[in-house]
């Protein structure tokens, strides 16, 4: 069977991992970075993803998408409250958010697909084989629409998504395998955009989820926002500047807020510095850990309610827990650790890198599906109750939350009027009494043969599969005939749309490839120019005038090619420069500089090899 | 490969009726897998949860044995292990897993288990009681009055705190009642199991059976009623 990779498609960072020799490993890029920032930028030359795209956050904020995961499976109305925080333009079509980048609009699954494609490429380059199958993780508390949107993203990226698994459960797989953890454990996962808590029982290779809870809209992003709001307010007070009018500066504020937050995990005090627009100079501010904690206390406390609910649903108290595991970058905050420790009365584990552990677990699950690992089995649950609308706009529950999946329920439908030919069914997800307080998943019309009222008997089966995704089928009990259902998702792309997007994704792949190659060539050209400058400074007296002028000419040629649009020309000029510097490199006794010139690769330059 | 082992519950009916293997058409002797072609067989939809998990219809079940059996069958049926198999086998795996999960969920909880058994033996108990049990009638009416007074009382007023104390003591009483009902149920469960173990087919046994089922039904619905009131109370006074 072809290799299956495990992917953590995060709000802030995404990773890809695979299993080798019974051990999961995260795949790094050439610069040894394991995380791909979940950022996509539309440049004049096409779309770029990851670290290079991150640079465009301040340069080109209207056309640089970050935290797109927050919009997966959502309508515009769902995110009204935070629209103001995003510099890119959002619209809606068919219940699905669309992101406007230049002339075109993209659905969140399409943007996510670009991140997935980047991970796919990374895995292909590293493993030297084509990758078409993947396990992708989602927050445990994701609803059906959000899961389906993630699956759509995979398809658009040209991946066969064999399984969607929950992030905290994936983390438990990694801990179970690598740390031989056993017993009843709680996994507390606070990432960039989402919070999950899962309670599991680990016994003889079975990972049984007892209960899960969470908040799909709570994470490090919200912490950053608190700090950023403070900076913006102070800048307005001190300098009379409303930064909201400067999207690029707003992004700089957000990024500086995040950096300050991260520093305050290790230090007690830090200074945030921001350049202001309109020649207003600089804003510089000391921020203490205490101040950060009072700004974010309420957010951290918001995670405790779901923890208690999950324990309650599992029929446990915190003293029943054997271990507590921390996952997600935001759990590095001392305030978070203190709260977790106080709530569960236990020192939490964080032996495995909280950024990587979810991807590692996804790789383990991929190996289980591929048949490599046969002794582990994950039994997960559905996070939210599933039901249908009944008389009086009330939800009637069919599958309760925290039911082990796959799970199914059958419901018999009949008619109230003679000759009635259809029954409308509205599927919902949530814990509330009234339809309007729950999430609408989909609607469909059951076809019924025209008969006297009460005679038709149509059995509808609602099945939540191992991905936590709903499948509906119907059977006429009298005739035994099954009927195919046209289920219309309330907040999702239609099959046709996904089909079209898959097509487009291949069409644009060529453009995107060009954009990426250009960016890579430019970055490397930049690096080789810098290295040459450095070498010249140290060794120009060691070579002849002829060499020097040839080096200068080649440098100018690289410089000129760099501002052009053709990556091949840049590469050709870089090769010329390399030849021109050959002698200089030879005579330079400084080995590190010599190495720098011979190995033009940015990776080796920057890692100082 | 998964090896089917019989549970230690004792001699039991094999979980599936004798039927043909969907794949090789040989006779399947009641295992979950065809002995000849080793393909997984669909668990019959008509199978009750006790049989599905290989337990007799008793109301006392060893939780540990139940869990062991559930894990064993999960390893046999879970879709994770059918990724490389045919579409037909994948469908069977999905259906069997869903059935197994609901069976385990039902039998794991003593109350749900009893409700389910009652349903099997004598038809549904799930009709919701909407008037208080006779012996609690007065008490509940009074409680309802206190609750509306409490909701109407001004925030942090003196009346509010008096009423809260009253409701709190009501809650304690009702919780005590719920525990008593559960204890009675527990006794009925034991009576049921003993009767089943004797396995007599006399008129006397039949009368005894009907009595136990009737009392169980009454107690189960009263308990649900009280439990709902208690959780209402708990969410009102926090
Ligand atoms: N040392 C640190 N202190 C505080 N916060 C940190 C630290 N390191 C990372 N973070 C925060 O962690 C978040 C990213 O975590 P992570 O990579 O686990 O999220 P994600 O997987 O992308 O998001 P999600 O799981 O919510 O989809 C960011 O908000 C980042 O600022
Ligand atoms: Mg994460």
PDB file of N, CA and C in Angstrom, chain A residues 52-131:
ATOM      1  N   UNK A  52       7.650  32.162   3.452  1.00  0.00           N
ATOM      2  CA  UNK A  52       7.714  33.343   2.571  1.00  0.00           C
ATOM      3  C   UNK A  52       6.412  34.141   2.576  1.00  0.00           C
ATOM      4  N   UNK A  53       5.276  33.457   2.726  1.00  0.00           N
ATOM      5  CA  UNK A  53       3.993  34.171   2.732  1.00  0.00           C
ATOM      6  C   UNK A  53       3.863  35.014   3.993  1.00  0.00           C
ATOM      7  N   UNK A  54       4.469  34.534   5.074  1.00  0.00           N
ATOM      8  CA  UNK A  54       4.366  35.236   6.348  1.00  0.00           C
ATOM      9  C   UNK A  54       4.930  36.659   6.231  1.00  0.00           C
ATOM     10  N   UNK A  55       5.961  36.797   5.386  1.00  0.00           N
ATOM     11  CA  UNK A  55       6.555  38.123   5.190  1.00  0.00           C
ATOM     12  C   UNK A  55       5.570  39.100   4.577  1.00  0.00           C
ATOM     13  N   UNK A  56       4.587  38.545   3.873  1.00  0.00           N
ATOM     14  CA  UNK A  56       3.622  39.430   3.220  1.00  0.00           C
ATOM     15  C   UNK A  56       2.538  39.938   4.162  1.00  0.00           C
ATOM     16  N   UNK A  57       2.517  39.410   5.395  1.00  0.00           N
ATOM     17  CA  UNK A  57       1.467  39.831   6.342  1.00  0.00           C
ATOM     18  C   UNK A  57       1.470  41.336   6.545  1.00  0.00           C
ATOM     19  N   UNK A  58       2.668  41.910   6.671  1.00  0.00           N
ATOM     20  CA  UNK A  58       2.738  43.351   6.874  1.00  0.00           C
ATOM     21  C   UNK A  58       2.894  44.098   5.555  1.00  0.00           C
ATOM     22  N   UNK A  59       3.463  43.395   4.553  1.00  0.00           N
ATOM     23  CA  UNK A  59       3.715  44.060   3.288  1.00  0.00           C
ATOM     24  C   UNK A  59       2.444  44.181   2.462  1.00  0.00           C
ATOM     25  N   UNK A  60       1.613  43.160   2.573  1.00  0.00           N
ATOM     26  CA  UNK A  60       0.486  43.048   1.667  1.00  0.00           C
ATOM     27  C   UNK A  60      -0.717  42.469   2.410  1.00  0.00           C
ATOM     28  N   UNK A  61      -1.131  43.145   3.504  1.00  0.00           N
ATOM     29  CA  UNK A  61      -2.100  42.521   4.420  1.00  0.00           C
ATOM     30  C   UNK A  61      -3.436  42.139   3.790  1.00  0.00           C
ATOM     31  N   UNK A  62      -3.907  42.926   2.817  1.00  0.00           N
ATOM     32  CA  UNK A  62      -5.218  42.625   2.236  1.00  0.00           C
ATOM     33  C   UNK A  62      -5.194  41.339   1.435  1.00  0.00           C
ATOM     34  N   UNK A  63      -4.004  40.926   1.048  1.00  0.00           N
ATOM     35  CA  UNK A  63      -3.931  39.745   0.185  1.00  0.00           C
ATOM     36  C   UNK A  63      -3.171  38.594   0.833  1.00  0.00           C
ATOM     37  N   UNK A  64      -3.074  38.631   2.146  1.00  0.00           N
ATOM     38  CA  UNK A  64      -2.364  37.564   2.849  1.00  0.00           C
ATOM     39  C   UNK A  64      -3.291  36.952   3.887  1.00  0.00           C
ATOM     40  N   UNK A  65      -3.589  35.687   3.702  1.00  0.00           N
ATOM     41  CA  UNK A  65      -4.580  35.029   4.550  1.00  0.00           C
ATOM     42  C   UNK A  65      -3.902  34.222   5.655  1.00  0.00           C
ATOM     43  N   UNK A  66      -4.295  34.468   6.901  1.00  0.00           N
ATOM     44  CA  UNK A  66      -3.822  33.669   8.026  1.00  0.00           C
ATOM     45  C   UNK A  66      -5.031  33.196   8.830  1.00  0.00           C
ATOM     46  N   UNK A  67      -4.819  32.231   9.692  1.00  0.00           N
ATOM     47  CA  UNK A  67      -5.895  31.681  10.549  1.00  0.00           C
ATOM     48  C   UNK A  67      -7.165  31.319   9.788  1.00  0.00           C
ATOM     49  N   UNK A  68      -7.006  30.790   8.589  1.00  0.00           N
ATOM     50  CA  UNK A  68      -8.184  30.473   7.766  1.00  0.00           C
ATOM     51  C   UNK A  68      -9.015  29.352   8.407  1.00  0.00           C
ATOM     52  N   UNK A  69      -8.365  28.584   9.283  1.00  0.00           N
ATOM     53  CA  UNK A  69      -9.081  27.471   9.926  1.00  0.00           C
ATOM     54  C   UNK A  69     -10.303  27.967  10.705  1.00  0.00           C
ATOM     55  N   UNK A  70     -10.207  29.216  11.171  1.00  0.00           N
ATOM     56  CA  UNK A  70     -11.334  29.776  11.905  1.00  0.00           C
ATOM     57  C   UNK A  70     -12.579  29.907  11.045  1.00  0.00           C
ATOM     58  N   UNK A  71     -12.398  29.892   9.733  1.00  0.00           N
ATOM     59  CA  UNK A  71     -13.532  30.092   8.825  1.00  0.00           C
ATOM     60  C   UNK A  71     -14.038  28.808   8.190  1.00  0.00           C
ATOM     61  N   UNK A  72     -13.382  27.707   8.488  1.00  0.00           N
ATOM     62  CA  UNK A  72     -13.793  26.428   7.874  1.00  0.00           C
ATOM     63  C   UNK A  72     -15.205  26.053   8.338  1.00  0.00           C
ATOM     64  N   UNK A  73     -16.050  25.738   7.369  1.00  0.00           N
ATOM     65  CA  UNK A  73     -17.411  25.302   7.683  1.00  0.00           C
ATOM     66  C   UNK A  73     -18.269  26.376   8.317  1.00  0.00           C
ATOM     67  N   UNK A  74     -17.903  27.659   8.077  1.00  0.00           N
ATOM     68  CA  UNK A  74     -18.643  28.753   8.720  1.00  0.00           C
ATOM     69  C   UNK A  74     -19.313  29.642   7.677  1.00  0.00           C
ATOM     70  N   UNK A  75     -20.358  30.315   8.136  1.00  0.00           N
ATOM     71  CA  UNK A  75     -20.969  31.339   7.290  1.00  0.00           C
ATOM     72  C   UNK A  75     -20.452  32.689   7.776  1.00  0.00           C
ATOM     73  N   UNK A  76     -20.715  33.714   6.999  1.00  0.00           N
ATOM     74  CA  UNK A  76     -20.237  35.047   7.358  1.00  0.00           C
ATOM     75  C   UNK A  76     -20.843  35.486   8.692  1.00  0.00           C
ATOM     76  N   UNK A  77     -22.097  35.120   8.886  1.00  0.00           N
ATOM     77  CA  UNK A  77     -22.797  35.515  10.098  1.00  0.00           C
ATOM     78  C   UNK A  77     -22.107  34.957  11.342  1.00  0.00           C
ATOM     79  N   UNK A  78     -21.598  33.730  11.204  1.00  0.00           N
ATOM     80  CA  UNK A  78     -20.940  33.082  12.341  1.00  0.00           C
ATOM     81  C   UNK A  78     -19.753  33.891  12.860  1.00  0.00           C
ATOM     82  N   UNK A  79     -19.107  34.650  11.969  1.00  0.00           N
ATOM     83  CA  UNK A  79     -17.858  35.299  12.361  1.00  0.00           C
ATOM     84  C   UNK A  79     -17.974  36.824  12.376  1.00  0.00           C
ATOM     85  N   UNK A  80     -19.222  37.311  12.282  1.00  0.00           N
ATOM     86  CA  UNK A  80     -19.451  38.770  12.276  1.00  0.00           C
ATOM     87  C   UNK A  80     -18.583  39.490  13.310  1.00  0.00           C
ATOM     88  N   UNK A  81     -18.594  38.959  14.533  1.00  0.00           N
ATOM     89  CA  UNK A  81     -17.966  39.625  15.653  1.00  0.00           C
ATOM     90  C   UNK A  81     -16.484  39.903  15.482  1.00  0.00           C
ATOM     91  N   UNK A  82     -15.807  39.116  14.656  1.00  0.00           N
ATOM     92  CA  UNK A  82     -14.361  39.316  14.578  1.00  0.00           C
ATOM     93  C   UNK A  82     -13.897  39.736  13.193  1.00  0.00           C
ATOM     94  N   UNK A  83     -14.852  40.054  12.328  1.00  0.00           N
ATOM     95  CA  UNK A  83     -14.496  40.453  10.966  1.00  0.00           C
ATOM     96  C   UNK A  83     -13.495  41.602  10.960  1.00  0.00           C
ATOM     97  N   UNK A  84     -13.689  42.544  11.880  1.00  0.00           N
ATOM     98  CA  UNK A  84     -12.855  43.742  11.908  1.00  0.00           C
ATOM     99  C   UNK A  84     -11.379  43.424  12.115  1.00  0.00           C
ATOM    100  N   UNK A  85     -11.093  42.258  12.704  1.00  0.00           N
ATOM    101  CA  UNK A  85      -9.697  41.929  12.985  1.00  0.00           C
ATOM    102  C   UNK A  85      -8.920  41.423  11.771  1.00  0.00           C
ATOM    103  N   UNK A  86      -9.651  41.052  10.718  1.00  0.00           N
ATOM    104  CA  UNK A  86      -8.951  40.473   9.577  1.00  0.00           C
ATOM    105  C   UNK A  86      -8.814  41.480   8.450  1.00  0.00           C
ATOM    106  N   UNK A  87      -7.593  41.679   7.958  1.00  0.00           N
ATOM    107  CA  UNK A  87      -7.375  42.682   6.922  1.00  0.00           C
ATOM    108  C   UNK A  87      -7.856  42.245   5.557  1.00  0.00           C
ATOM    109  N   UNK A  88      -8.030  40.943   5.359  1.00  0.00           N
ATOM    110  CA  UNK A  88      -8.494  40.497   4.037  1.00  0.00           C
ATOM    111  C   UNK A  88     -10.017  40.531   4.004  1.00  0.00           C
ATOM    112  N   UNK A  89     -10.524  40.562   2.769  1.00  0.00           N
ATOM    113  CA  UNK A  89     -11.944  40.839   2.598  1.00  0.00           C
ATOM    114  C   UNK A  89     -12.754  39.553   2.502  1.00  0.00           C
ATOM    115  N   UNK A  90     -13.794  39.462   3.334  1.00  0.00           N
ATOM    116  CA  UNK A  90     -14.613  38.253   3.335  1.00  0.00           C
ATOM    117  C   UNK A  90     -16.006  38.536   2.786  1.00  0.00           C
ATOM    118  N   UNK A  91     -16.500  37.593   1.980  1.00  0.00           N
ATOM    119  CA  UNK A  91     -17.885  37.653   1.532  1.00  0.00           C
ATOM    120  C   UNK A  91     -18.484  36.270   1.746  1.00  0.00           C
ATOM    121  N   UNK A  92     -19.681  36.079   1.229  1.00  0.00           N
ATOM    122  CA  UNK A  92     -20.291  34.770   1.405  1.00  0.00           C
ATOM    123  C   UNK A  92     -21.034  34.366   0.153  1.00  0.00           C
ATOM    124  N   UNK A  93     -21.044  33.080  -0.095  1.00  0.00           N
ATOM    125  CA  UNK A  93     -21.796  32.568  -1.233  1.00  0.00           C
ATOM    126  C   UNK A  93     -22.278  31.173  -0.876  1.00  0.00           C
ATOM    127  N   UNK A  94     -23.568  30.961  -0.970  1.00  0.00           N
ATOM    128  CA  UNK A  94     -24.137  29.648  -0.670  1.00  0.00           C
ATOM    129  C   UNK A  94     -23.833  29.165   0.730  1.00  0.00           C
ATOM    130  N   UNK A  95     -23.867  30.066   1.719  1.00  0.00           N
ATOM    131  CA  UNK A  95     -23.628  29.670   3.103  1.00  0.00           C
ATOM    132  C   UNK A  95     -22.165  29.435   3.422  1.00  0.00           C
ATOM    133  N   UNK A  96     -21.286  29.668   2.454  1.00  0.00           N
ATOM    134  CA  UNK A  96     -19.867  29.435   2.678  1.00  0.00           C
ATOM    135  C   UNK A  96     -19.110  30.754   2.538  1.00  0.00           C
ATOM    136  N   UNK A  97     -18.229  31.024   3.488  1.00  0.00           N
ATOM    137  CA  UNK A  97     -17.411  32.233   3.421  1.00  0.00           C
ATOM    138  C   UNK A  97     -16.518  32.187   2.189  1.00  0.00           C
ATOM    139  N   UNK A  98     -16.285  33.352   1.585  1.00  0.00           N
ATOM    140  CA  UNK A  98     -15.333  33.433   0.476  1.00  0.00           C
ATOM    141  C   UNK A  98     -14.341  34.526   0.814  1.00  0.00           C
ATOM    142  N   UNK A  99     -13.094  34.290   0.460  1.00  0.00           N
ATOM    143  CA  UNK A  99     -12.051  35.258   0.755  1.00  0.00           C
ATOM    144  C   UNK A  99     -11.621  35.888  -0.556  1.00  0.00           C
ATOM    145  N   UNK A 100     -11.660  37.206  -0.585  1.00  0.00           N
ATOM    146  CA  UNK A 100     -11.347  37.911  -1.814  1.00  0.00           C
ATOM    147  C   UNK A 100      -9.859  38.218  -1.862  1.00  0.00           C
ATOM    148  N   UNK A 101      -9.191  37.694  -2.879  1.00  0.00           N
ATOM    149  CA  UNK A 101      -7.764  37.978  -3.056  1.00  0.00           C
ATOM    150  C   UNK A 101      -7.600  38.504  -4.467  1.00  0.00           C
ATOM    151  N   UNK A 102      -7.440  39.823  -4.592  1.00  0.00           N
ATOM    152  CA  UNK A 102      -7.372  40.406  -5.926  1.00  0.00           C
ATOM    153  C   UNK A 102      -8.691  40.211  -6.626  1.00  0.00           C
ATOM    154  N   UNK A 103      -8.619  39.673  -7.843  1.00  0.00           N
ATOM    155  CA  UNK A 103      -9.817  39.523  -8.659  1.00  0.00           C
ATOM    156  C   UNK A 103     -10.671  38.347  -8.216  1.00  0.00           C
ATOM    157  N   UNK A 104      -9.999  37.348  -7.670  1.00  0.00           N
ATOM    158  CA  UNK A 104     -10.698  36.088  -7.429  1.00  0.00           C
ATOM    159  C   UNK A 104     -11.132  35.920  -5.980  1.00  0.00           C
ATOM    160  N   UNK A 105     -12.146  35.044  -5.772  1.00  0.00           N
ATOM    161  CA  UNK A 105     -12.490  34.691  -4.398  1.00  0.00           C
ATOM    162  C   UNK A 105     -12.210  33.207  -4.184  1.00  0.00           C
ATOM    163  N   UNK A 106     -11.854  32.893  -2.942  1.00  0.00           N
ATOM    164  CA  UNK A 106     -11.518  31.520  -2.581  1.00  0.00           C
ATOM    165  C   UNK A 106     -12.301  31.111  -1.340  1.00  0.00           C
ATOM    166  N   UNK A 107     -12.733  29.863  -1.314  1.00  0.00           N
ATOM    167  CA  UNK A 107     -13.393  29.354  -0.113  1.00  0.00           C
ATOM    168  C   UNK A 107     -12.298  28.921   0.865  1.00  0.00           C
ATOM    169  N   UNK A 108     -12.614  28.898   2.161  1.00  0.00           N
ATOM    170  CA  UNK A 108     -11.606  28.446   3.129  1.00  0.00           C
ATOM    171  C   UNK A 108     -11.000  27.075   2.783  1.00  0.00           C
ATOM    172  N   UNK A 109     -11.793  26.091   2.319  1.00  0.00           N
ATOM    173  CA  UNK A 109     -11.148  24.831   1.939  1.00  0.00           C
ATOM    174  C   UNK A 109     -10.103  25.005   0.835  1.00  0.00           C
ATOM    175  N   UNK A 110     -10.335  25.962  -0.079  1.00  0.00           N
ATOM    176  CA  UNK A 110      -9.331  26.161  -1.137  1.00  0.00           C
ATOM    177  C   UNK A 110      -8.035  26.725  -0.569  1.00  0.00           C
ATOM    178  N   UNK A 111      -8.165  27.660   0.376  1.00  0.00           N
ATOM    179  CA  UNK A 111      -6.963  28.225   0.994  1.00  0.00           C
ATOM    180  C   UNK A 111      -6.244  27.124   1.793  1.00  0.00           C
ATOM    181  N   UNK A 112      -7.021  26.351   2.550  1.00  0.00           N
ATOM    182  CA  UNK A 112      -6.423  25.263   3.316  1.00  0.00           C
ATOM    183  C   UNK A 112      -5.730  24.268   2.390  1.00  0.00           C
ATOM    184  N   UNK A 113      -6.344  24.072   1.211  1.00  0.00           N
ATOM    185  CA  UNK A 113      -5.762  23.134   0.250  1.00  0.00           C
ATOM    186  C   UNK A 113      -4.361  23.590  -0.184  1.00  0.00           C
ATOM    187  N   UNK A 114      -4.167  24.909  -0.229  1.00  0.00           N
ATOM    188  CA  UNK A 114      -2.844  25.408  -0.633  1.00  0.00           C
ATOM    189  C   UNK A 114      -1.808  25.051   0.423  1.00  0.00           C
ATOM    190  N   UNK A 115      -2.226  25.119   1.678  1.00  0.00           N
ATOM    191  CA  UNK A 115      -1.319  24.728   2.758  1.00  0.00           C
ATOM    192  C   UNK A 115      -1.043  23.221   2.676  1.00  0.00           C
ATOM    193  N   UNK A 116      -2.099  22.469   2.426  1.00  0.00           N
ATOM    194  CA  UNK A 116      -1.934  21.011   2.309  1.00  0.00           C
ATOM    195  C   UNK A 116      -1.010  20.652   1.156  1.00  0.00           C
ATOM    196  N   UNK A 117      -1.143  21.400   0.057  1.00  0.00           N
ATOM    197  CA  UNK A 117      -0.292  21.100  -1.097  1.00  0.00           C
ATOM    198  C   UNK A 117       1.176  21.361  -0.771  1.00  0.00           C
ATOM    199  N   UNK A 118       1.395  22.419   0.022  1.00  0.00           N
ATOM    200  CA  UNK A 118       2.758  22.730   0.428  1.00  0.00           C
ATOM    201  C   UNK A 118       3.326  21.569   1.264  1.00  0.00           C
ATOM    202  N   UNK A 119       2.500  21.044   2.167  1.00  0.00           N
ATOM    203  CA  UNK A 119       2.932  19.920   3.003  1.00  0.00           C
ATOM    204  C   UNK A 119       3.170  18.669   2.153  1.00  0.00           C
ATOM    205  N   UNK A 120       2.298  18.493   1.172  1.00  0.00           N
ATOM    206  CA  UNK A 120       2.416  17.347   0.273  1.00  0.00           C
ATOM    207  C   UNK A 120       3.753  17.424  -0.476  1.00  0.00           C
ATOM    208  N   UNK A 121       4.047  18.620  -0.990  1.00  0.00           N
ATOM    209  CA  UNK A 121       5.308  18.822  -1.712  1.00  0.00           C
ATOM    210  C   UNK A 121       6.494  18.532  -0.812  1.00  0.00           C
ATOM    211  N   UNK A 122       6.381  19.037   0.419  1.00  0.00           N
ATOM    212  CA  UNK A 122       7.464  18.866   1.376  1.00  0.00           C
ATOM    213  C   UNK A 122       7.706  17.374   1.621  1.00  0.00           C
ATOM    214  N   UNK A 123       6.631  16.640   1.794  1.00  0.00           N
ATOM    215  CA  UNK A 123       6.752  15.202   2.052  1.00  0.00           C
ATOM    216  C   UNK A 123       7.322  14.493   0.822  1.00  0.00           C
ATOM    217  N   UNK A 124       6.872  14.930  -0.352  1.00  0.00           N
ATOM    218  CA  UNK A 124       7.355  14.282  -1.574  1.00  0.00           C
ATOM    219  C   UNK A 124       8.837  14.522  -1.773  1.00  0.00           C
ATOM    220  N   UNK A 125       9.273  15.755  -1.476  1.00  0.00           N
ATOM    221  CA  UNK A 125      10.694  16.077  -1.632  1.00  0.00           C
ATOM    222  C   UNK A 125      11.526  15.265  -0.636  1.00  0.00           C
ATOM    223  N   UNK A 126      11.022  15.134   0.565  1.00  0.00           N
ATOM    224  CA  UNK A 126      11.776  14.455   1.612  1.00  0.00           C
ATOM    225  C   UNK A 126      11.822  12.955   1.390  1.00  0.00           C
ATOM    226  N   UNK A 127      10.686  12.395   0.978  1.00  0.00           N
ATOM    227  CA  UNK A 127      10.599  10.941   0.880  1.00  0.00           C
ATOM    228  C   UNK A 127      10.917  10.437  -0.526  1.00  0.00           C
ATOM    229  N   UNK A 128      10.979  11.372  -1.478  1.00  0.00           N
ATOM    230  CA  UNK A 128      11.308  10.990  -2.847  1.00  0.00           C
ATOM    231  C   UNK A 128      10.262  10.095  -3.481  1.00  0.00           C
ATOM    232  N   UNK A 129       9.024  10.280  -3.142  1.00  0.00           N
ATOM    233  CA  UNK A 129       7.953   9.517  -3.778  1.00  0.00           C
ATOM    234  C   UNK A 129       6.697  10.364  -3.801  1.00  0.00           C
ATOM    235  N   UNK A 130       5.757   9.965  -4.650  1.00  0.00           N
ATOM    236  CA  UNK A 130       4.533  10.749  -4.743  1.00  0.00           C
ATOM    237  C   UNK A 130       3.610  10.404  -3.569  1.00  0.00           C
ATOM    238  N   UNK A 131       3.016  11.436  -2.989  1.00  0.00           N
ATOM    239  CA  UNK A 131       2.140  11.242  -1.825  1.00  0.00           C
ATOM    240  C   UNK A 131       0.707  11.574  -2.219  1.00  0.00           C
TER     241      UNK A 131
END
